[in-house]
PDB file of C-alpha atoms in Angstrom:
ATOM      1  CA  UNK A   1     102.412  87.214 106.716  1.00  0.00           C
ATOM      2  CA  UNK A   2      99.337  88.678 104.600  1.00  0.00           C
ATOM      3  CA  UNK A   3      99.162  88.250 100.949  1.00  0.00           C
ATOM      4  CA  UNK A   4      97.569  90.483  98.739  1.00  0.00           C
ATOM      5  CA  UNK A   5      97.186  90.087  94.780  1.00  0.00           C
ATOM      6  CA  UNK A   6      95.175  91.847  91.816  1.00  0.00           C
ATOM      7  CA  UNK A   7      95.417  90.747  88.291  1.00  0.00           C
ATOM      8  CA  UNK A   8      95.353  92.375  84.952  1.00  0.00           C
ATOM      9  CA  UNK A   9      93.908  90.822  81.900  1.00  0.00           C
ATOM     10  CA  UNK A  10      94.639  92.860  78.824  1.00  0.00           C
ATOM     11  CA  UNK A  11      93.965  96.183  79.650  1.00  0.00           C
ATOM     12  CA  UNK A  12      91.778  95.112  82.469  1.00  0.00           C
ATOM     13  CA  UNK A  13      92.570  95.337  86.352  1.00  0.00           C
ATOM     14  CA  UNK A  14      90.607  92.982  88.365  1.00  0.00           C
ATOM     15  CA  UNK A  15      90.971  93.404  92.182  1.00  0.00           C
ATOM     16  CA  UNK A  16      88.255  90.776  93.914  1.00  0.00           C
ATOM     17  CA  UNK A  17      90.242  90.766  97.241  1.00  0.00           C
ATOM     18  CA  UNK A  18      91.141  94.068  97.865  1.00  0.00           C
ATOM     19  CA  UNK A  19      94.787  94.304  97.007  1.00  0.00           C
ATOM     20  CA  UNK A  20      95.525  97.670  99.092  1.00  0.00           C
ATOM     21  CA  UNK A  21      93.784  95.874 102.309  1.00  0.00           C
ATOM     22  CA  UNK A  22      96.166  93.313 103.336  1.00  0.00           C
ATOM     23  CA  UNK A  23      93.450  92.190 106.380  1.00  0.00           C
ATOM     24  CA  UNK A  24      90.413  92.048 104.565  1.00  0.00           C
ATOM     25  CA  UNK A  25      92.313  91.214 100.987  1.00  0.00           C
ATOM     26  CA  UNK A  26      94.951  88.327 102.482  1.00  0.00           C
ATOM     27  CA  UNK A  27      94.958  85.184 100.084  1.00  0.00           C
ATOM     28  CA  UNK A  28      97.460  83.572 102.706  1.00  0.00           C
ATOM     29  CA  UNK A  29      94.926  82.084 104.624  1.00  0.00           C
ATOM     30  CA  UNK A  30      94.975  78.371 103.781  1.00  0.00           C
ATOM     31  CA  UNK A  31      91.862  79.009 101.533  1.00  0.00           C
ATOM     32  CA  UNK A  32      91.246  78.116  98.037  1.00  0.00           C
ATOM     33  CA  UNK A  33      90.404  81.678  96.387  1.00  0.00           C
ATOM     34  CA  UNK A  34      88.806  81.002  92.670  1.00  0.00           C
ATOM     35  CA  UNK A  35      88.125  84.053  90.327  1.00  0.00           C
ATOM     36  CA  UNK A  36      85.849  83.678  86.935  1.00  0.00           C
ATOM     37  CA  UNK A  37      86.245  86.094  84.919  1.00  0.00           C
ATOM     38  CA  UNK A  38      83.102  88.202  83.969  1.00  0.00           C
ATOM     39  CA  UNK A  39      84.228  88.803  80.113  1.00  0.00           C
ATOM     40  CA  UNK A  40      85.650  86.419  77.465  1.00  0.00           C
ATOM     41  CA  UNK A  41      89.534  87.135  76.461  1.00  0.00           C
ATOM     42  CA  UNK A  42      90.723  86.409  73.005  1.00  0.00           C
ATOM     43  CA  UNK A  43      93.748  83.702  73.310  1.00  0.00           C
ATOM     44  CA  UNK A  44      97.065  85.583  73.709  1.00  0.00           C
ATOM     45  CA  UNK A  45      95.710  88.396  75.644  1.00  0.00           C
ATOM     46  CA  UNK A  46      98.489  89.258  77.997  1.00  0.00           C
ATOM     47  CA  UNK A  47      97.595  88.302  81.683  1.00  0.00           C
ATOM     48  CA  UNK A  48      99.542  89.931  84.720  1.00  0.00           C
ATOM     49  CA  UNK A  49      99.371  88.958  88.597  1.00  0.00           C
ATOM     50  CA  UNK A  50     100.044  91.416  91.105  1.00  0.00           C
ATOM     51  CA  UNK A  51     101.588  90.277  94.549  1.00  0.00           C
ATOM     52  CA  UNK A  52     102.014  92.498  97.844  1.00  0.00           C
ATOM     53  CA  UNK A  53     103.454  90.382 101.319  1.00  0.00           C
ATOM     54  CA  UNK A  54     102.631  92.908 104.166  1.00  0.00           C
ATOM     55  CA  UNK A  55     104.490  92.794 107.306  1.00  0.00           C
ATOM     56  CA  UNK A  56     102.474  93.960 110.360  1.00  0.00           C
ATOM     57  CA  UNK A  57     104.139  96.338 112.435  1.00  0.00           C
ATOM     58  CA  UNK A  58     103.496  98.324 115.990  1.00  0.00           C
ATOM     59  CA  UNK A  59     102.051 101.303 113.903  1.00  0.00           C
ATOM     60  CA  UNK A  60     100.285  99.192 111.255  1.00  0.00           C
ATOM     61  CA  UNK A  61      96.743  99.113 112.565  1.00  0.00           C
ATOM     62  CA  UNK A  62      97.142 102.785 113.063  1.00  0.00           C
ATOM     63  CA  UNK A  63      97.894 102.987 109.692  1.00  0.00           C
ATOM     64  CA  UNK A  64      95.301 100.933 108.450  1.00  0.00           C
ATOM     65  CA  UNK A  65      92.366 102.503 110.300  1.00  0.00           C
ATOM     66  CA  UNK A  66      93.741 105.780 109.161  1.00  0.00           C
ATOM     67  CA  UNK A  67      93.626 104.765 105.615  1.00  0.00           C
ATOM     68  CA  UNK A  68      90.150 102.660 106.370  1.00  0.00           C
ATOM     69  CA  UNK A  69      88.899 105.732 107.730  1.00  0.00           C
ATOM     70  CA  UNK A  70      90.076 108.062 104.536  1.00  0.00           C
ATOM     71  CA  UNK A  71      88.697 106.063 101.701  1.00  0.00           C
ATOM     72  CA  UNK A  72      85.214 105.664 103.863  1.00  0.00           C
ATOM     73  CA  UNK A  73      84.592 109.834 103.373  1.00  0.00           C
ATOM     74  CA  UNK A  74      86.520 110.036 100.135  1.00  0.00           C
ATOM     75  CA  UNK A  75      86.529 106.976  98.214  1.00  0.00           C
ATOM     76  CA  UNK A  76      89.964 105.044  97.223  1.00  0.00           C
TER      77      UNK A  76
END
């Protein structure tokens, strides 16, 4: 099953794998996957972590391609 996650760090959202991509964002893959952060956070800045399990179905890849295809002439 493919994992996708995005974070939020104060009132940052940080999305290094491409959370709305479950192939090209999965973080099930038996890899290590290591963000640094960019910026400095004062201690106690609230820290969230997104999770989305994706089950692939007969339609998915139609799906996907459709929504590939959409955010290549429109942007997401």
């Amino acid at each position: 099953m493919k994992v996708t996650t995005r974070f939020r760090v104060g009132g940052d959202t940080l999305d290094p794998w491409h959370y709305s991509l479950p192939v090209t964002g999965n973080v099930n893959d038996g890899k290590v996957h290591i963000l640094n952060l960019s910026t400095a956070y004062s201690a106690g800045t609230p820290v969230t972590i997104n999770g989305k399990s994706w089950i692939w179905t007969k339609d998915s890849k139609k799906t996907l391609y459709k929504r590939l295809r959409l955010e290549e002439l429109y942007g997401s």
